[in-house]
XYZ file of C-alpha atoms in Angstrom:
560
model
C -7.787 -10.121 30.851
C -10.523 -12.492 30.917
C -13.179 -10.885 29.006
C -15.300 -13.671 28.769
C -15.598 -13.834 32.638
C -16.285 -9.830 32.876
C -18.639 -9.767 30.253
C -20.282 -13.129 29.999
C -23.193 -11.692 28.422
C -21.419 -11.012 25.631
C -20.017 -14.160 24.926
C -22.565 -17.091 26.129
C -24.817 -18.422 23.042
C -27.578 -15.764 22.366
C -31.175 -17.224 23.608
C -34.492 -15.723 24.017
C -34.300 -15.333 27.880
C -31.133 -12.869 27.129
C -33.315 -10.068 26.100
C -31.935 -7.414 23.481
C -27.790 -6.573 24.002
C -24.736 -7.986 21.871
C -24.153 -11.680 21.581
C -20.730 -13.451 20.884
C -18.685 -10.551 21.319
C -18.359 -6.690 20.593
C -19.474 -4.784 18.374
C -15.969 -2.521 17.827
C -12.972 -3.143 19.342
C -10.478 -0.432 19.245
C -6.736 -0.389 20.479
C -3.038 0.956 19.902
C -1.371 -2.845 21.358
C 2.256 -2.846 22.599
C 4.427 -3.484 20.067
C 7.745 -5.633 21.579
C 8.941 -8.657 20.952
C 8.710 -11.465 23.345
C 11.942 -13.009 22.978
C 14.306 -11.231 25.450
C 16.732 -8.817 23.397
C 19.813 -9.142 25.142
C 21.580 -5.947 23.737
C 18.413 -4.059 25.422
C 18.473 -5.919 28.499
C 22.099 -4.979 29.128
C 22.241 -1.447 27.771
C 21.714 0.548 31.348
C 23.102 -2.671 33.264
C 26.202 -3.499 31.688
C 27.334 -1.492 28.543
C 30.498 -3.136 27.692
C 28.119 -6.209 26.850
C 25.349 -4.453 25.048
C 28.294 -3.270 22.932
C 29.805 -6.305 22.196
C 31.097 -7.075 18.561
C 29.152 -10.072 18.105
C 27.022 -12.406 19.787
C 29.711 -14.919 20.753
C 31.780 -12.184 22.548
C 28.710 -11.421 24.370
C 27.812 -14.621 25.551
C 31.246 -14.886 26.796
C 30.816 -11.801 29.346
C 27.235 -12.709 30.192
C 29.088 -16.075 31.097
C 31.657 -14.602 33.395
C 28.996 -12.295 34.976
C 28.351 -16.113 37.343
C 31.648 -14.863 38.868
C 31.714 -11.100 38.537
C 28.615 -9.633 39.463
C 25.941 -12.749 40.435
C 22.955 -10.546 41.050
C 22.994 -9.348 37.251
C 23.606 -12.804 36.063
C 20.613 -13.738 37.905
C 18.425 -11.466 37.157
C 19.338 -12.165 33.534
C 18.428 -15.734 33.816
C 15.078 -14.409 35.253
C 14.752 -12.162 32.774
C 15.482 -15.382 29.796
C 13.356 -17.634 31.971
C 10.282 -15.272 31.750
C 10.624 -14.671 28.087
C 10.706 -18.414 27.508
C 7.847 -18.961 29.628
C 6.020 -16.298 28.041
C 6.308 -17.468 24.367
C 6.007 -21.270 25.049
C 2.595 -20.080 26.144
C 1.530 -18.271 23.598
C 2.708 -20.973 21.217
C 0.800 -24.068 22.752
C -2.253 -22.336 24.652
C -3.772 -22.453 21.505
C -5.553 -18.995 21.802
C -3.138 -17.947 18.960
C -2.645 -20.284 16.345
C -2.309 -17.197 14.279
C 0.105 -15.669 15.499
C 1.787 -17.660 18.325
C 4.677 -18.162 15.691
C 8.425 -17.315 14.567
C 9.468 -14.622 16.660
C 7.113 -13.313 18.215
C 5.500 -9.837 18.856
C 3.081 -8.705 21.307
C 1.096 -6.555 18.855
C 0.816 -9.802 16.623
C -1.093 -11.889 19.126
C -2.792 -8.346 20.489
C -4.600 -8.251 16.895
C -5.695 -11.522 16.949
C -7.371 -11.292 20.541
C -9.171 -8.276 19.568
C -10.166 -9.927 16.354
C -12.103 -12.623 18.185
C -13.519 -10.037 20.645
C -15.380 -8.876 17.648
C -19.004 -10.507 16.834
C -20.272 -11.466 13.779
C -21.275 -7.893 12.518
C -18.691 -5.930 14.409
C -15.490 -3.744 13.977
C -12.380 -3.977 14.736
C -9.798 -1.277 14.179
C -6.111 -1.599 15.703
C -3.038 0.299 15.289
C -0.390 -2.007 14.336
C 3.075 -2.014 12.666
C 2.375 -2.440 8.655
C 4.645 -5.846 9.536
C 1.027 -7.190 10.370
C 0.509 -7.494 6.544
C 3.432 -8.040 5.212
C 6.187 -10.336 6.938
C 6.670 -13.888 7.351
C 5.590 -14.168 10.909
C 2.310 -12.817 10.272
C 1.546 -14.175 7.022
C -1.197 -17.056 8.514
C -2.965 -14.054 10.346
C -3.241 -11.824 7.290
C -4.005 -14.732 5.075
C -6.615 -15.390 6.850
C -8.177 -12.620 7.242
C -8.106 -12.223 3.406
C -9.642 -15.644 2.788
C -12.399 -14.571 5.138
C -12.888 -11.456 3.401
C -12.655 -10.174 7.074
C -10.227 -7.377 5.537
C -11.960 -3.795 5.657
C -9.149 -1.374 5.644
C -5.446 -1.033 5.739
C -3.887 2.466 5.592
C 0.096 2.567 5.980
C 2.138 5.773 7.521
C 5.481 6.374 8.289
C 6.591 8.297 11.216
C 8.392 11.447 10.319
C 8.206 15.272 11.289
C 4.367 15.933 10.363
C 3.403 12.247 12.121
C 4.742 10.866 15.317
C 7.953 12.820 14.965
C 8.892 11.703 18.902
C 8.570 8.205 18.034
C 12.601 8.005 17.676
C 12.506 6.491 14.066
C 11.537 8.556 11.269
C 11.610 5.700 8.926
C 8.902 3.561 10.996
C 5.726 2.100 9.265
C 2.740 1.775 11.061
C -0.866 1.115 9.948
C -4.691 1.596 10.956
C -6.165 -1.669 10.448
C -10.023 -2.442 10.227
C -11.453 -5.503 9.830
C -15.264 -7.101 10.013
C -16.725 -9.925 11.910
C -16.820 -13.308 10.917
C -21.016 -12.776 10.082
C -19.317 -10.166 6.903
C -17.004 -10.320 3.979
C -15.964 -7.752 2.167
C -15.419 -8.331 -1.353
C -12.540 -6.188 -1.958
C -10.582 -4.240 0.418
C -9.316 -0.678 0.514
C -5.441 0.372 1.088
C -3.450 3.192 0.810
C 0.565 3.349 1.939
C 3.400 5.717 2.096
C 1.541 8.498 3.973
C 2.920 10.506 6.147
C 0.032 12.700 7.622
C -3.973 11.663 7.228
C -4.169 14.262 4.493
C -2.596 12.327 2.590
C -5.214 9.331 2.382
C -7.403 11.739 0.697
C -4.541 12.965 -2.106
C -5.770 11.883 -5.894
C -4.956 8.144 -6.653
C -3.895 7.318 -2.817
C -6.088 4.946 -2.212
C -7.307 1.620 -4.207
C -9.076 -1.509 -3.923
C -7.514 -5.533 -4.057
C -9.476 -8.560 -4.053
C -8.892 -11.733 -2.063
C -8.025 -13.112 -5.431
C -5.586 -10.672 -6.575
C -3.342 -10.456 -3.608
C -3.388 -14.640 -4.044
C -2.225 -13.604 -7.532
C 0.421 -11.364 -6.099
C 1.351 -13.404 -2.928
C 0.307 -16.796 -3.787
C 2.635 -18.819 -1.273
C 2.058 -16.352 2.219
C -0.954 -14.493 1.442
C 0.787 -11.373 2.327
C 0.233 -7.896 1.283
C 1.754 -5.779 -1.690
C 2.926 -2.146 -1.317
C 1.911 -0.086 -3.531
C 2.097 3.918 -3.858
C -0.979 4.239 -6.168
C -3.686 2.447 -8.196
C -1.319 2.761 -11.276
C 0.984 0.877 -9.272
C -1.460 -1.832 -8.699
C -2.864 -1.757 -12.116
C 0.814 -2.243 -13.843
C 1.970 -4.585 -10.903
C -1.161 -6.902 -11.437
C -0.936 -6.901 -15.187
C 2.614 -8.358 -14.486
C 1.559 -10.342 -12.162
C -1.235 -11.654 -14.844
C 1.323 -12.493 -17.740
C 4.870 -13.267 -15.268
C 4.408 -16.224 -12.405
C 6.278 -15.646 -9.335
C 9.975 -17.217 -9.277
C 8.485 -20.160 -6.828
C 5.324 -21.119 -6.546
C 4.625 -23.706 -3.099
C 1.540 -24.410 -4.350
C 2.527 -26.361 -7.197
C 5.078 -29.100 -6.413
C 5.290 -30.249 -9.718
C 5.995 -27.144 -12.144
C 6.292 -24.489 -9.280
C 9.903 -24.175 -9.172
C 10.891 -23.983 -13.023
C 14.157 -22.637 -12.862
C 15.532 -25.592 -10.193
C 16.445 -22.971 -7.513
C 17.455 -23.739 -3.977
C 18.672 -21.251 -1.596
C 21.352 -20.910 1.036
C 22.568 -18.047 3.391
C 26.317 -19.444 3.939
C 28.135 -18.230 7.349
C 25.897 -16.195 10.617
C 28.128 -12.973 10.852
C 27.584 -13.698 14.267
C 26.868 -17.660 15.232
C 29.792 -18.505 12.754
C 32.040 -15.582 14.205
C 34.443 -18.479 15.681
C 34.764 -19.408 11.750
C 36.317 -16.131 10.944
C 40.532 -15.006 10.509
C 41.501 -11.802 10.189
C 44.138 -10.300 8.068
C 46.371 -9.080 11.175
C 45.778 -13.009 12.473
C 47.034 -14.890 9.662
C 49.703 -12.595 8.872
C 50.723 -13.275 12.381
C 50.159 -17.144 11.609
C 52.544 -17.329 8.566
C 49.583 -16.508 5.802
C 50.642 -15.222 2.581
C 48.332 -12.646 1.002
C 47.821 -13.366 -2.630
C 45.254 -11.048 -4.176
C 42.412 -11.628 -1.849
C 43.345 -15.119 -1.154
C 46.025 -16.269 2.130
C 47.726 -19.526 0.912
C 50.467 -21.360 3.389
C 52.136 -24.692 2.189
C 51.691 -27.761 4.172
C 54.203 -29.571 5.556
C 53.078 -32.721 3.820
C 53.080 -30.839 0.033
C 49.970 -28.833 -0.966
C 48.528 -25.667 -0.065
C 45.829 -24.738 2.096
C 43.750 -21.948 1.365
C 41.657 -18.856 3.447
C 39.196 -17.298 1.227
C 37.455 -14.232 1.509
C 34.595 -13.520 3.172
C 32.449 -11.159 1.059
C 30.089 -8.867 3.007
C 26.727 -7.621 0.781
C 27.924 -3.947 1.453
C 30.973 -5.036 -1.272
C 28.723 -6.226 -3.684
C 26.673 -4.334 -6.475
C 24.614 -4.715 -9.683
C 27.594 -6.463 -11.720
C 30.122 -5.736 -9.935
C 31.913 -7.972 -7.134
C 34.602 -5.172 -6.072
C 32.251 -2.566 -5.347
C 33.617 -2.259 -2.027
C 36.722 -2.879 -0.391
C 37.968 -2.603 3.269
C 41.392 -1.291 4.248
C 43.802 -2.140 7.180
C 42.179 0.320 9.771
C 39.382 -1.315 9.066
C 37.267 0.703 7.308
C 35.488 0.435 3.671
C 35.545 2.909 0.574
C 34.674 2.070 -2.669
C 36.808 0.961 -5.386
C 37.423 3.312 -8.139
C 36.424 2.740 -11.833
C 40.615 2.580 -12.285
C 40.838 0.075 -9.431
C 37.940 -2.217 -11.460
C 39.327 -2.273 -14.506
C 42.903 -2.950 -13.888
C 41.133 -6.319 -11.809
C 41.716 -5.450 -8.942
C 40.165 -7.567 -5.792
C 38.038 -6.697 -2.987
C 39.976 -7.252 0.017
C 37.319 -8.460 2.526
C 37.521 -7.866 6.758
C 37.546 -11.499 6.993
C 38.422 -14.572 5.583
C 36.970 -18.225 6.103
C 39.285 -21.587 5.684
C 38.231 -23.404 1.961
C 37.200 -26.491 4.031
C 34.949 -25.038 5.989
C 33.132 -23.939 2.821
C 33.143 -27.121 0.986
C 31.942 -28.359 4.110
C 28.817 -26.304 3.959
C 28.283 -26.524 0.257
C 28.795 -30.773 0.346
C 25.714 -32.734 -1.647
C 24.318 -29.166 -2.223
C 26.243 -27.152 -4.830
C 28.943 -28.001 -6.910
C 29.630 -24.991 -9.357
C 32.356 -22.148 -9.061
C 29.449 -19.583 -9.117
C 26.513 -18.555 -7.184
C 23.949 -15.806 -7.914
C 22.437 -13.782 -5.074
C 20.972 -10.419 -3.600
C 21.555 -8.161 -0.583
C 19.007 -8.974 2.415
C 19.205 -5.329 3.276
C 17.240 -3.158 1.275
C 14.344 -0.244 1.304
C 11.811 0.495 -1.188
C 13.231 3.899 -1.390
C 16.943 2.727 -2.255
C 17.918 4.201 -5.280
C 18.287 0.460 -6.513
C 15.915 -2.012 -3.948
C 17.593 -5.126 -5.710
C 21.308 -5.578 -5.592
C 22.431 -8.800 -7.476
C 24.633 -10.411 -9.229
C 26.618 -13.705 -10.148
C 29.388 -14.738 -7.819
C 32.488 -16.623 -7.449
C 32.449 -19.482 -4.727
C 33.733 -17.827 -1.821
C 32.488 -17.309 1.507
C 29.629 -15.091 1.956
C 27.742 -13.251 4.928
C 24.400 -13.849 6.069
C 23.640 -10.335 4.289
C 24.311 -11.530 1.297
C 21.650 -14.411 0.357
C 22.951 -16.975 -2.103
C 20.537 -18.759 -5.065
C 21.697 -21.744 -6.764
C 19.708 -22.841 -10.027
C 20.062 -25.652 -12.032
C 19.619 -23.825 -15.329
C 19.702 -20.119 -16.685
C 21.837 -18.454 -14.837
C 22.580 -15.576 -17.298
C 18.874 -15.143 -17.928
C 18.217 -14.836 -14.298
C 20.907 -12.358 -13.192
C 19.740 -10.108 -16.205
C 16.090 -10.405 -15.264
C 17.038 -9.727 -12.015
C 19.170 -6.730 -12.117
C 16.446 -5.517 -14.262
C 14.412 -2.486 -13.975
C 10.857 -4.014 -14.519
C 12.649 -6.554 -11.680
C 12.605 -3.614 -9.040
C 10.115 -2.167 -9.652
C 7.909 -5.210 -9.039
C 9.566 -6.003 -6.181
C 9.424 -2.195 -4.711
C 5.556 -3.262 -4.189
C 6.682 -5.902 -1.740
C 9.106 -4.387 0.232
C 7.569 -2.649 3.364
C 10.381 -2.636 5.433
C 14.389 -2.968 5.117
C 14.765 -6.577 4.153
C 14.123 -8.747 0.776
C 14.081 -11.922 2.853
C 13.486 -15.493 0.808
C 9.457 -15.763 1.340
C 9.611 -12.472 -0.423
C 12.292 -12.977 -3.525
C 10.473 -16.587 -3.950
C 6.935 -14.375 -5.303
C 8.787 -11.832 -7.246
C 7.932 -12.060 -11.149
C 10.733 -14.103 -12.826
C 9.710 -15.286 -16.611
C 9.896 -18.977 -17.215
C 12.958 -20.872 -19.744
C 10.256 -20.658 -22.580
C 10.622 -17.319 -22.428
C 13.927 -17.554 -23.373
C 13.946 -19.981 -26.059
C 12.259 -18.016 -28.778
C 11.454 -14.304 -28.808
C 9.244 -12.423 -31.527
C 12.239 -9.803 -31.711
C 14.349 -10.747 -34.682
C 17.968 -11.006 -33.019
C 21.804 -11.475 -34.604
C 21.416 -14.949 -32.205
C 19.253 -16.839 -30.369
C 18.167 -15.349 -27.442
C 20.074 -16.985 -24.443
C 23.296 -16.314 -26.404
C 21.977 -12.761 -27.395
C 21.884 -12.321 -23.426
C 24.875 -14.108 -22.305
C 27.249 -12.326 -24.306
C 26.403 -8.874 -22.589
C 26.022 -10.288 -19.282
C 29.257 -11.813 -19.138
C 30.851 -8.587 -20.244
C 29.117 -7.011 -17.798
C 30.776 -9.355 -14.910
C 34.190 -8.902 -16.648
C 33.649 -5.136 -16.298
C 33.249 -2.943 -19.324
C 35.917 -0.208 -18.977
C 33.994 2.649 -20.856
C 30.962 3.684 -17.913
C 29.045 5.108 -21.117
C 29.470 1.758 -23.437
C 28.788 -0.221 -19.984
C 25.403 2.187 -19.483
C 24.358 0.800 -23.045
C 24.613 -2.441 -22.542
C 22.561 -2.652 -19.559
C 20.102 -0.448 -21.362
C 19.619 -3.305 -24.128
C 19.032 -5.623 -21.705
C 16.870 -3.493 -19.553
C 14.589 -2.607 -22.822
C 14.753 -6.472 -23.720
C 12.948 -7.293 -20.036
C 10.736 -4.421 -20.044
C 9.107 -6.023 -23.173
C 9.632 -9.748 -21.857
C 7.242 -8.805 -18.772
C 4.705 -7.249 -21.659
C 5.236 -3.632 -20.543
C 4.072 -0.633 -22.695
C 5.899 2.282 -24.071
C 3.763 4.482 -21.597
C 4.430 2.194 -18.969
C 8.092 1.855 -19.112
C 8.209 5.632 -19.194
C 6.200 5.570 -16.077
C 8.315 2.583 -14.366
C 11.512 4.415 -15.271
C 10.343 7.662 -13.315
C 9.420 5.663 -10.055
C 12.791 5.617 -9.502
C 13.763 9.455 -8.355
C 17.313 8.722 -6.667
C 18.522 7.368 -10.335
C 17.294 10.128 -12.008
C 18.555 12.717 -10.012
C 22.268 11.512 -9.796
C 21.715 11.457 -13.719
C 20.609 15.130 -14.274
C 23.248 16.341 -12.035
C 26.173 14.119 -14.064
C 24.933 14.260 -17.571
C 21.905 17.124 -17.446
C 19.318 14.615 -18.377
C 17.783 11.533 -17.099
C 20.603 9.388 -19.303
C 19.359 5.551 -17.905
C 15.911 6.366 -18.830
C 16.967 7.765 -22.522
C 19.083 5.170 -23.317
C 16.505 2.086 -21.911
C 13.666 4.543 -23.753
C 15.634 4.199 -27.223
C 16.810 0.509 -26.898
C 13.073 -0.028 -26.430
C 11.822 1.666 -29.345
C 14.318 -0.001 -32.004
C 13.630 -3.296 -30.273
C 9.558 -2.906 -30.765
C 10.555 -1.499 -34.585
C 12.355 -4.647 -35.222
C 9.650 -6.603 -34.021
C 6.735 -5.089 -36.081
C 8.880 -5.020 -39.425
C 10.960 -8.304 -38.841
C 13.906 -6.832 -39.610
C 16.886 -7.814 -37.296
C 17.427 -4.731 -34.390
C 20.332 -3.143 -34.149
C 21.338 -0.635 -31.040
C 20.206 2.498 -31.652
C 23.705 4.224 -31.126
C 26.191 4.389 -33.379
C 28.057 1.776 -32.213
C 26.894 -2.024 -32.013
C 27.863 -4.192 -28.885
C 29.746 -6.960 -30.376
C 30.730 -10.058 -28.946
């Protein structure tokens, strides 16, 4: 729509021979934009035409029956190459018309580019309010939108829902975020905006401690490398999250070339579950090949001496908080979970697929040269019981789920900071949707080295030790769960006071996470994590204010 052709009064320079009426625009713009991505979705494009390809395994079996639809049925193939050449068309406009420098990014969406048309609609004093998907705030794509809007102090409002049955219960996802999003003209700026999330009917935006206020500066404190928006549930959230924020930098900071990255990490997601598909053996295949199973590794000699290998391919459903076998899949293809018996006999995973040792090396060549990785699941939710799942890894192959970090130092003191409590619950406020993607991870609150060195808690070792002897009996697996529960609680207790958390506050963290609690009362009739965390806390903070070295407040000691 061309507005400035419908309503050229409204856009032409403002002079005295124009009389009273607006100038440079509207003065509110409201809308509810379509919200679809541009780039053709092939599974949707084929679900009433052709099934059997919308239900494909994986992408590479689907290209191969789009392929031999040239010779099958010609009139779908066509229309499909219409249907790719108008989706191609339509972004590389948006990209390079330069209307949406914004937004004409990444993947895009229609509602994206939507917002930032109406935006400019606006003049100086006006309004705009949109209904959007909370995305518009908070992912990657959109980040140079909703930065900028921030730096402008254009920013009025942003109040998150989520589709369920008191709110857009026909929208087919109850789980869908959505927000109302206001902003001001250019001529304004608004020194600190208002937000509320998590509701689920307007009622809610006027419950007690709903709603609170963030500077332009403090969501650069929170976000500093995209801008982007935190999550929070209340103004205690914000007031705890930006006191961490204030005493913790985030992991990586791309601002700072020089000291923003003071851990050495680099990242890598390892094999495309469905680009690399071709990459992937089954167990029926090299069975069939002359592959011999041993543990979760197929070996076959070589004619010319030596052994060649097929390691597994771990999926992030296998993997939990310490614990590299907490899934398995069987021979009809299905997964269960590995008992505690399974665990700590050493048992191994068997994975759904395995991936030839070269073509690993061949990935990891110039780039990584340990036997270990650390990483996190991708997939994830806010209102997980845990939001993130980590741990150290052997040097295997590994999904695109399952993102891999590779530091040059600390990796005990990371995987304990990052299985920690005071971990997720930070990173709870950044996760609006169902993925903890690398933009995201990189502005989570990770300590620096110093922090490591020294500590003002009088210790039976030095720190780093202190923490590397129960984190590698952790990834050895403890057999007692109760003596396992204990040392995590040490080292849980031992973060909460690294990130400068009070007593009130950890009680408060602790209960922000309902799903733990409640599979504790119904095991053990209390709330056992937050007791045992709660009591390594309080003999840690003793031992710091009378010097005296702590000792665990059960009856036992962990020992080396």
């Amino acid at each position: 729509f061309h507005w400035h052709l419908e309503f050229p009064h409204l856009f032409r320079p403002a002079g005295p021979a124009d009389g009273p009426g607006w100038r440079g625009g509207f003065d509110v713009v409201l809308g509810n934009p379509p919200w679809e991505r541009v780039k053709l979705q092939e599974q949707e494009f084929f679900a009433v035409r052709d099934p059997q390809i919308a239900a494909a395994p994986n992408a590479a079996a689907r290209k191969r029956l789009i392929q031999a639809l040239e010779a099958s049925n010609p009139a779908l193939h066509d229309a499909y190459l219409g249907a790719l050449r108008r989706a191609a068309g339509e972004s590389h406009v948006l990209r390079i018309a330069g209307r949406f420098p914004l937004t004409g990014r990444g993947d895009i969406n229609t509602y994206a580019v939507f917002a930032e048309a109406c935006r400019h609609l606006v003049n100086d004093r006006g309004r705009m309010g949109i209904i959007v998907p909370t995305g518009i705030a908070t992912d990657a794509t959109t980040q140079f939108f909703f930065k900028d809007l921030v730096a402008h102090g254009s920013l009025a409002t942003l109040y998150d829902f989520q589709t369920g049955p008191s709110l857009w219960s026909d929208i087919g996802h109850a789980r869908y975020k959505f927000c109302l999003l206001t902003t001001v003209g250019r001529g304004e700026r608004i020194a600190a905006a208002q937000f509320s999330f998590f509701n689920r009917s307007v009622q809610d935006l006027y419950a007690h401690d709903s709603r609170f206020e963030l500077t332009p500066e403090e969501i650069q404190l929170l976000n500093p490398n995209t801008g982007t928006c935190p999550i929070f549930r209340s103004r205690r959230d914000a007031e705890i999250t930006l006191g961490i924020y204030r005493r913790i930098p985030v992991l990586i900071n791309e601002n700072d070339p020089v000291n923003g990255n003071p851990w050495g990490i680099s990242f890598m997601r390892m094999f495309d579950m469905s680009n690399d598909s071709h990459l992937f053996h089954t167990r029926d295949e090299l069975e069939a090949d002359g592959w011999t199973l041993n543990g979760n590794v197929f070996e076959r000699s070589l004619d010319g001496g030596g052994v060649a290998r097929m390691l597994p391919l771990f999926e992030a459903k296998m993997i939990h908080l310490y614990d590299t076998r907490w899934a398995t899949y069987e021979r009809d293809g299905s997964t269960r979970y590995m008992t505690e018996g399974e665990k700590s006999a050493h048992l191994h995973a068997i994975p759904r697929y395995w991936v030839a040792e070269a073509e690993i090396d061949r990935k990891l060549d110039g780039r990584w040269d340990q036997r270990w990785f650390l990483g996190w699941r991708d997939i994830c939710r806010a209102t997980d019981v845990r939001t993130v799942i980590t741990t150290q890894v052997p040097r295997l192959a590994y999904g695109d789920k399952w993102l891999l970090a590779m530091p040059s130092r600390g990796r005990d003191e990371l995987q304990a900071t990052w299985a920690s409590f005071v971990f997720d619950y930070a990173s709870r406020q950044k996760v609006g949707g169902t993925a903890m993607k690398y933009f995201t991870f990189m502005q989570l609150p990770v300590p620096l080295p110093v922090h490591f060195e020294s500590t003002t808690i009088p210790l039976d070792r030095q720190l780093r030790a202190w923490i590397e002897v129960r984190v590698d009996r952790l990834n050895g697996w403890i057999a007692d769960p109760v003596e396992r529960a204990k040392v995590r609680a040490e080292l849980d207790a031992l973060m909460f006071l690294v990130y400068g958390l009070g007593r009130p506050e950890v009680s408060y963290v602790m209960d922000t996470f309902p799903i733990v609690k409640r599979k504790d009362e119904a095991a053990f009739g209390t709330y056992r994590t937050k007791d045992l965390i709660l009591s390594a806390y309080d003999a840690m903070a003793e031992a710091k204010s009378s010097g005296r070295t702590y000792q665990p407040p059960w009856s036992q000691e962990v020992s080396a």
